[in-house]
Amino acid sequence: MSLNIPTTLTWIRIALIPAFVGVYYLPHDWLTPTQQNWTGAWIFTIAAITDWADGFAARRLKQSSAFGAFLDPVADKLMVAAALLLLVQMKRADAVLAFIIVGREIAISALREWMAKIGQAKSVAVNTVGKLKTTAQLTALIALLLYEPFFPGIPTPLLGNVALWVAAGLTVWSMFYYLKLAWPHLSKPQPLIEDRDDVR
């Protein structure tokens, strides 16, 4: 495995996950609750920026790799799942919404893996709905991690919860969108291979 700039940025994103989670567990004589909120939100924001930066670097520098293509979505899902679990534990996010978002990520990841196996990965490529979902999701997570006044007249808990509901709605919408695209392939009879581990 050779390290290039995009892959290095992805590893940095993964390394930042325990950092922003750990901030909220520090004793209050180390960081006050307000300082924890600002520090955690900033670390998460930096991690989110690396998600854009590694894709940009891969395209601009032509440094894409099979390992990077595998690691990037793993890092994204770990980051989102860690933030949601933390927010549910702190009672800032609804557990049902967290389950919907994480459950969708698992389902679509499995779908994309299966579609890649049959050579149809482009059929479930990220579309506009998926990008809107990601934008709403990041807005929600950053606002709920911050939980402090930011713009005058806009309470971040309210902004975060509204954005999380929007993200959950777009999550369900995008999941059915991808399933609709994949259905012609899913509905085809598949040959039974006796020694396959995933035979059901």
PDB file of C-alpha atoms in Angstrom:
ATOM      1  CA  MET A   1       0.000   0.000   0.000  1.00  0.00           C
ATOM      2  CA  SER A   2       1.524   3.321  -1.113  1.00  0.00           C
ATOM      3  CA  LEU A   3       0.522   6.514   0.673  1.00  0.00           C
ATOM      4  CA  ASN A   4      -0.442   9.456  -1.500  1.00  0.00           C
ATOM      5  CA  ILE A   5      -2.006  12.792  -0.574  1.00  0.00           C
ATOM      6  CA  PRO A   6      -5.690  11.707  -0.881  1.00  0.00           C
ATOM      7  CA  THR A   7      -5.124   8.534   1.141  1.00  0.00           C
ATOM      8  CA  THR A   8      -3.158  10.448   3.779  1.00  0.00           C
ATOM      9  CA  LEU A   9      -6.069  12.899   4.136  1.00  0.00           C
ATOM     10  CA  THR A  10      -8.453   9.970   4.545  1.00  0.00           C
ATOM     11  CA  TRP A  11      -6.276   8.484   7.297  1.00  0.00           C
ATOM     12  CA  ILE A  12      -6.220  11.900   9.002  1.00  0.00           C
ATOM     13  CA  ARG A  13     -10.030  11.915   8.917  1.00  0.00           C
ATOM     14  CA  ILE A  14     -10.136   8.505  10.564  1.00  0.00           C
ATOM     15  CA  ALA A  15      -7.624   9.615  13.212  1.00  0.00           C
ATOM     16  CA  LEU A  16      -9.753  12.681  14.011  1.00  0.00           C
ATOM     17  CA  ILE A  17     -12.819  10.557  14.839  1.00  0.00           C
ATOM     18  CA  PRO A  18     -11.659   9.414  18.318  1.00  0.00           C
ATOM     19  CA  ALA A  19     -10.257  12.907  18.890  1.00  0.00           C
ATOM     20  CA  PHE A  20     -13.595  14.695  18.529  1.00  0.00           C
ATOM     21  CA  VAL A  21     -15.462  11.970  20.446  1.00  0.00           C
ATOM     22  CA  GLY A  22     -12.882  12.038  23.249  1.00  0.00           C
ATOM     23  CA  VAL A  23     -13.254  15.795  23.697  1.00  0.00           C
ATOM     24  CA  TYR A  24     -16.748  15.294  25.150  1.00  0.00           C
ATOM     25  CA  TYR A  25     -15.420  12.858  27.753  1.00  0.00           C
ATOM     26  CA  LEU A  26     -12.724  15.140  29.136  1.00  0.00           C
ATOM     27  CA  PRO A  27     -13.186  16.350  32.732  1.00  0.00           C
ATOM     28  CA  HIS A  28     -14.825  19.753  32.983  1.00  0.00           C
ATOM     29  CA  ASP A  29     -11.815  21.136  34.821  1.00  0.00           C
ATOM     30  CA  TRP A  30      -9.860  20.468  31.599  1.00  0.00           C
ATOM     31  CA  LEU A  31     -12.476  21.852  29.202  1.00  0.00           C
ATOM     32  CA  THR A  32     -15.743  23.506  30.137  1.00  0.00           C
ATOM     33  CA  PRO A  33     -18.893  22.164  28.419  1.00  0.00           C
ATOM     34  CA  THR A  34     -18.864  25.194  26.097  1.00  0.00           C
ATOM     35  CA  GLN A  35     -15.207  24.600  25.217  1.00  0.00           C
ATOM     36  CA  GLN A  36     -15.955  20.913  24.618  1.00  0.00           C
ATOM     37  CA  ASN A  37     -18.770  21.819  22.226  1.00  0.00           C
ATOM     38  CA  TRP A  38     -16.674  24.273  20.220  1.00  0.00           C
ATOM     39  CA  THR A  39     -13.597  22.015  20.150  1.00  0.00           C
ATOM     40  CA  GLY A  40     -15.548  18.908  19.178  1.00  0.00           C
ATOM     41  CA  ALA A  41     -17.504  20.742  16.468  1.00  0.00           C
ATOM     42  CA  TRP A  42     -14.319  22.240  14.993  1.00  0.00           C
ATOM     43  CA  ILE A  43     -12.514  18.883  14.925  1.00  0.00           C
ATOM     44  CA  PHE A  44     -15.518  17.284  13.216  1.00  0.00           C
ATOM     45  CA  THR A  45     -15.676  20.163  10.714  1.00  0.00           C
ATOM     46  CA  ILE A  46     -11.983  19.736   9.874  1.00  0.00           C
ATOM     47  CA  ALA A  47     -12.565  16.006   9.404  1.00  0.00           C
ATOM     48  CA  ALA A  48     -15.483  16.775   7.065  1.00  0.00           C
ATOM     49  CA  ILE A  49     -13.311  19.192   5.059  1.00  0.00           C
ATOM     50  CA  THR A  50     -10.736  16.430   4.515  1.00  0.00           C
ATOM     51  CA  ASP A  51     -13.533  14.416   2.883  1.00  0.00           C
ATOM     52  CA  TRP A  52     -13.875  17.090   0.201  1.00  0.00           C
ATOM     53  CA  ALA A  53     -10.104  17.667   0.051  1.00  0.00           C
ATOM     54  CA  ASP A  54      -9.134  14.040  -0.571  1.00  0.00           C
ATOM     55  CA  GLY A  55     -11.586  13.758  -3.473  1.00  0.00           C
ATOM     56  CA  PHE A  56     -10.359  17.047  -4.915  1.00  0.00           C
ATOM     57  CA  ALA A  57      -6.712  15.977  -4.569  1.00  0.00           C
ATOM     58  CA  ALA A  58      -7.399  12.585  -6.137  1.00  0.00           C
ATOM     59  CA  ARG A  59      -8.935  14.244  -9.204  1.00  0.00           C
ATOM     60  CA  ARG A  60      -6.506  17.145  -9.498  1.00  0.00           C
ATOM     61  CA  LEU A  61      -3.326  15.140  -8.858  1.00  0.00           C
ATOM     62  CA  LYS A  62      -4.615  11.973 -10.549  1.00  0.00           C
ATOM     63  CA  GLN A  63      -3.686   9.967  -7.455  1.00  0.00           C
ATOM     64  CA  SER A  64      -6.715   7.725  -7.189  1.00  0.00           C
ATOM     65  CA  SER A  65      -6.126   4.151  -6.043  1.00  0.00           C
ATOM     66  CA  ALA A  66      -8.179   1.057  -5.325  1.00  0.00           C
ATOM     67  CA  PHE A  67      -7.282   1.240  -1.630  1.00  0.00           C
ATOM     68  CA  GLY A  68      -8.237   4.921  -1.469  1.00  0.00           C
ATOM     69  CA  ALA A  69     -11.571   4.199  -3.158  1.00  0.00           C
ATOM     70  CA  PHE A  70     -12.226   1.551  -0.505  1.00  0.00           C
ATOM     71  CA  LEU A  71     -11.026   3.590   2.495  1.00  0.00           C
ATOM     72  CA  ASP A  72     -12.788   6.888   1.702  1.00  0.00           C
ATOM     73  CA  PRO A  73     -16.408   5.698   2.141  1.00  0.00           C
ATOM     74  CA  VAL A  74     -15.376   3.643   5.190  1.00  0.00           C
ATOM     75  CA  ALA A  75     -13.961   6.787   6.806  1.00  0.00           C
ATOM     76  CA  ASP A  76     -17.142   8.731   5.964  1.00  0.00           C
ATOM     77  CA  LYS A  77     -19.422   6.132   7.508  1.00  0.00           C
ATOM     78  CA  LEU A  78     -17.259   5.777  10.628  1.00  0.00           C
ATOM     79  CA  MET A  79     -17.307   9.553  11.079  1.00  0.00           C
ATOM     80  CA  VAL A  80     -21.089   9.825  10.733  1.00  0.00           C
ATOM     81  CA  ALA A  81     -21.809   6.773  12.907  1.00  0.00           C
ATOM     82  CA  ALA A  82     -19.464   7.970  15.678  1.00  0.00           C
ATOM     83  CA  ALA A  83     -21.053  11.432  15.708  1.00  0.00           C
ATOM     84  CA  LEU A  84     -24.595  10.044  15.763  1.00  0.00           C
ATOM     85  CA  LEU A  85     -23.841   7.588  18.585  1.00  0.00           C
ATOM     86  CA  LEU A  86     -22.238  10.373  20.600  1.00  0.00           C
ATOM     87  CA  LEU A  87     -25.193  12.711  20.022  1.00  0.00           C
ATOM     88  CA  VAL A  88     -27.722  10.030  20.964  1.00  0.00           C
ATOM     89  CA  GLN A  89     -25.788   9.331  24.178  1.00  0.00           C
ATOM     90  CA  MET A  90     -25.780  13.055  24.991  1.00  0.00           C
ATOM     91  CA  LYS A  91     -29.542  13.154  24.241  1.00  0.00           C
ATOM     92  CA  ARG A  92     -29.053  15.715  21.474  1.00  0.00           C
ATOM     93  CA  ALA A  93     -30.293  13.452  18.659  1.00  0.00           C
ATOM     94  CA  ASP A  94     -33.221  11.068  18.317  1.00  0.00           C
ATOM     95  CA  ALA A  95     -32.125   7.418  18.349  1.00  0.00           C
ATOM     96  CA  VAL A  96     -34.712   6.533  15.666  1.00  0.00           C
ATOM     97  CA  LEU A  97     -33.261   9.095  13.247  1.00  0.00           C
ATOM     98  CA  ALA A  98     -29.750   7.835  13.995  1.00  0.00           C
ATOM     99  CA  PHE A  99     -30.878   4.266  13.280  1.00  0.00           C
ATOM    100  CA  ILE A 100     -32.459   5.307   9.967  1.00  0.00           C
ATOM    101  CA  ILE A 101     -29.299   7.084   8.809  1.00  0.00           C
ATOM    102  CA  VAL A 102     -26.843   4.386   9.924  1.00  0.00           C
ATOM    103  CA  GLY A 103     -29.118   1.590   8.691  1.00  0.00           C
ATOM    104  CA  ARG A 104     -29.365   3.210   5.270  1.00  0.00           C
ATOM    105  CA  GLU A 105     -25.572   3.535   5.053  1.00  0.00           C
ATOM    106  CA  ILE A 106     -25.163  -0.180   5.799  1.00  0.00           C
ATOM    107  CA  ALA A 107     -27.866  -1.178   3.291  1.00  0.00           C
ATOM    108  CA  ILE A 108     -26.552   1.016   0.457  1.00  0.00           C
ATOM    109  CA  SER A 109     -22.950  -0.043   1.117  1.00  0.00           C
ATOM    110  CA  ALA A 110     -24.007  -3.687   0.770  1.00  0.00           C
ATOM    111  CA  LEU A 111     -25.989  -2.829  -2.371  1.00  0.00           C
ATOM    112  CA  ARG A 112     -23.028  -1.026  -3.967  1.00  0.00           C
ATOM    113  CA  GLU A 113     -20.714  -3.925  -3.132  1.00  0.00           C
ATOM    114  CA  TRP A 114     -23.110  -6.382  -4.756  1.00  0.00           C
ATOM    115  CA  MET A 115     -23.602  -4.159  -7.810  1.00  0.00           C
ATOM    116  CA  ALA A 116     -19.827  -3.838  -8.176  1.00  0.00           C
ATOM    117  CA  LYS A 117     -19.538  -7.633  -8.182  1.00  0.00           C
ATOM    118  CA  ILE A 118     -21.851  -7.855 -11.189  1.00  0.00           C
ATOM    119  CA  GLY A 119     -20.170  -4.935 -12.959  1.00  0.00           C
ATOM    120  CA  GLN A 120     -22.987  -2.433 -12.424  1.00  0.00           C
ATOM    121  CA  ALA A 121     -21.418  -0.097  -9.846  1.00  0.00           C
ATOM    122  CA  LYS A 122     -22.154   3.001 -11.950  1.00  0.00           C
ATOM    123  CA  SER A 123     -25.862   2.208 -11.736  1.00  0.00           C
ATOM    124  CA  VAL A 124     -25.869   3.281  -8.067  1.00  0.00           C
ATOM    125  CA  ALA A 125     -23.382   6.136  -8.246  1.00  0.00           C
ATOM    126  CA  VAL A 126     -23.965   9.110  -5.961  1.00  0.00           C
ATOM    127  CA  ASN A 127     -26.634  11.446  -7.348  1.00  0.00           C
ATOM    128  CA  THR A 128     -28.039  14.887  -6.446  1.00  0.00           C
ATOM    129  CA  VAL A 129     -30.346  13.500  -3.743  1.00  0.00           C
ATOM    130  CA  GLY A 130     -27.385  11.781  -2.114  1.00  0.00           C
ATOM    131  CA  LYS A 131     -25.407  15.030  -2.157  1.00  0.00           C
ATOM    132  CA  LEU A 132     -28.314  16.960  -0.604  1.00  0.00           C
ATOM    133  CA  LYS A 133     -28.594  14.264   2.063  1.00  0.00           C
ATOM    134  CA  THR A 134     -24.898  14.597   2.867  1.00  0.00           C
ATOM    135  CA  THR A 135     -25.176  18.397   3.102  1.00  0.00           C
ATOM    136  CA  ALA A 136     -28.167  18.221   5.466  1.00  0.00           C
ATOM    137  CA  GLN A 137     -26.468  15.493   7.490  1.00  0.00           C
ATOM    138  CA  LEU A 138     -23.234  17.429   7.975  1.00  0.00           C
ATOM    139  CA  THR A 139     -25.184  20.587   8.869  1.00  0.00           C
ATOM    140  CA  ALA A 140     -27.138  18.641  11.485  1.00  0.00           C
ATOM    141  CA  LEU A 141     -24.137  16.931  13.004  1.00  0.00           C
ATOM    142  CA  ILE A 142     -22.006  20.077  13.242  1.00  0.00           C
ATOM    143  CA  ALA A 143     -24.883  22.086  14.739  1.00  0.00           C
ATOM    144  CA  LEU A 144     -25.726  19.394  17.298  1.00  0.00           C
ATOM    145  CA  LEU A 145     -22.084  18.889  18.255  1.00  0.00           C
ATOM    146  CA  LEU A 146     -21.683  22.642  18.696  1.00  0.00           C
ATOM    147  CA  TYR A 147     -24.964  23.172  20.573  1.00  0.00           C
ATOM    148  CA  GLU A 148     -23.919  26.762  21.261  1.00  0.00           C
ATOM    149  CA  PRO A 149     -25.243  30.058  19.829  1.00  0.00           C
ATOM    150  CA  PHE A 150     -23.605  30.748  16.479  1.00  0.00           C
ATOM    151  CA  PHE A 151     -25.682  33.103  14.321  1.00  0.00           C
ATOM    152  CA  PRO A 152     -27.887  35.609  16.192  1.00  0.00           C
ATOM    153  CA  GLY A 153     -31.457  34.371  16.369  1.00  0.00           C
ATOM    154  CA  ILE A 154     -30.659  30.850  15.124  1.00  0.00           C
ATOM    155  CA  PRO A 155     -30.456  28.328  17.987  1.00  0.00           C
ATOM    156  CA  THR A 156     -28.124  25.522  16.934  1.00  0.00           C
ATOM    157  CA  PRO A 157     -30.147  22.770  18.707  1.00  0.00           C
ATOM    158  CA  LEU A 158     -33.192  23.713  16.615  1.00  0.00           C
ATOM    159  CA  LEU A 159     -31.142  24.045  13.413  1.00  0.00           C
ATOM    160  CA  GLY A 160     -29.455  20.719  14.074  1.00  0.00           C
ATOM    161  CA  ASN A 161     -32.669  18.830  14.782  1.00  0.00           C
ATOM    162  CA  VAL A 162     -34.492  20.270  11.755  1.00  0.00           C
ATOM    163  CA  ALA A 163     -31.505  19.420   9.531  1.00  0.00           C
ATOM    164  CA  LEU A 164     -31.366  15.911  11.017  1.00  0.00           C
ATOM    165  CA  TRP A 165     -35.041  15.320  10.183  1.00  0.00           C
ATOM    166  CA  VAL A 166     -34.391  16.591   6.657  1.00  0.00           C
ATOM    167  CA  ALA A 167     -31.330  14.331   6.382  1.00  0.00           C
ATOM    168  CA  ALA A 168     -33.347  11.326   7.587  1.00  0.00           C
ATOM    169  CA  GLY A 169     -36.083  12.052   5.024  1.00  0.00           C
ATOM    170  CA  LEU A 170     -33.552  12.401   2.216  1.00  0.00           C
ATOM    171  CA  THR A 171     -31.832   9.252   3.504  1.00  0.00           C
ATOM    172  CA  VAL A 172     -35.015   7.208   3.010  1.00  0.00           C
ATOM    173  CA  TRP A 173     -35.705   8.888  -0.344  1.00  0.00           C
ATOM    174  CA  SER A 174     -32.210   8.234  -1.654  1.00  0.00           C
ATOM    175  CA  MET A 175     -32.291   4.637  -0.413  1.00  0.00           C
ATOM    176  CA  PHE A 176     -35.457   3.899  -2.407  1.00  0.00           C
ATOM    177  CA  TYR A 177     -33.985   5.776  -5.374  1.00  0.00           C
ATOM    178  CA  TYR A 178     -30.894   3.531  -5.389  1.00  0.00           C
ATOM    179  CA  LEU A 179     -33.002   0.410  -4.836  1.00  0.00           C
ATOM    180  CA  LYS A 180     -35.177   1.393  -7.799  1.00  0.00           C
ATOM    181  CA  LEU A 181     -32.085   1.746  -9.989  1.00  0.00           C
ATOM    182  CA  ALA A 182     -30.742  -1.603  -8.811  1.00  0.00           C
ATOM    183  CA  TRP A 183     -34.057  -3.489  -8.921  1.00  0.00           C
ATOM    184  CA  PRO A 184     -33.727  -4.746 -12.534  1.00  0.00           C
ATOM    185  CA  HIS A 185     -30.501  -6.475 -11.483  1.00  0.00           C
ATOM    186  CA  LEU A 186     -31.778  -7.566  -8.060  1.00  0.00           C
ATOM    187  CA  SER A 187     -34.873  -9.186  -9.569  1.00  0.00           C
ATOM    188  CA  LYS A 188     -32.884 -11.307 -12.021  1.00  0.00           C
ATOM    189  CA  PRO A 189     -32.395 -14.942 -10.958  1.00  0.00           C
ATOM    190  CA  GLN A 190     -28.824 -15.529  -9.843  1.00  0.00           C
ATOM    191  CA  PRO A 191     -26.933 -18.780 -10.438  1.00  0.00           C
ATOM    192  CA  LEU A 192     -26.511 -20.813  -7.262  1.00  0.00           C
ATOM    193  CA  ILE A 193     -22.895 -21.518  -6.407  1.00  0.00           C
ATOM    194  CA  GLU A 194     -22.652 -24.242  -3.793  1.00  0.00           C
ATOM    195  CA  ASP A 195     -19.517 -23.094  -2.002  1.00  0.00           C
ATOM    196  CA  ARG A 196     -20.466 -19.430  -1.683  1.00  0.00           C
ATOM    197  CA  ASP A 197     -20.496 -18.117   1.888  1.00  0.00           C
ATOM    198  CA  ASP A 198     -23.306 -15.654   1.169  1.00  0.00           C
ATOM    199  CA  VAL A 199     -25.820 -18.218  -0.170  1.00  0.00           C
ATOM    200  CA  ARG A 200     -29.127 -17.827   1.690  1.00  0.00           C
TER     201      ARG A 200
END
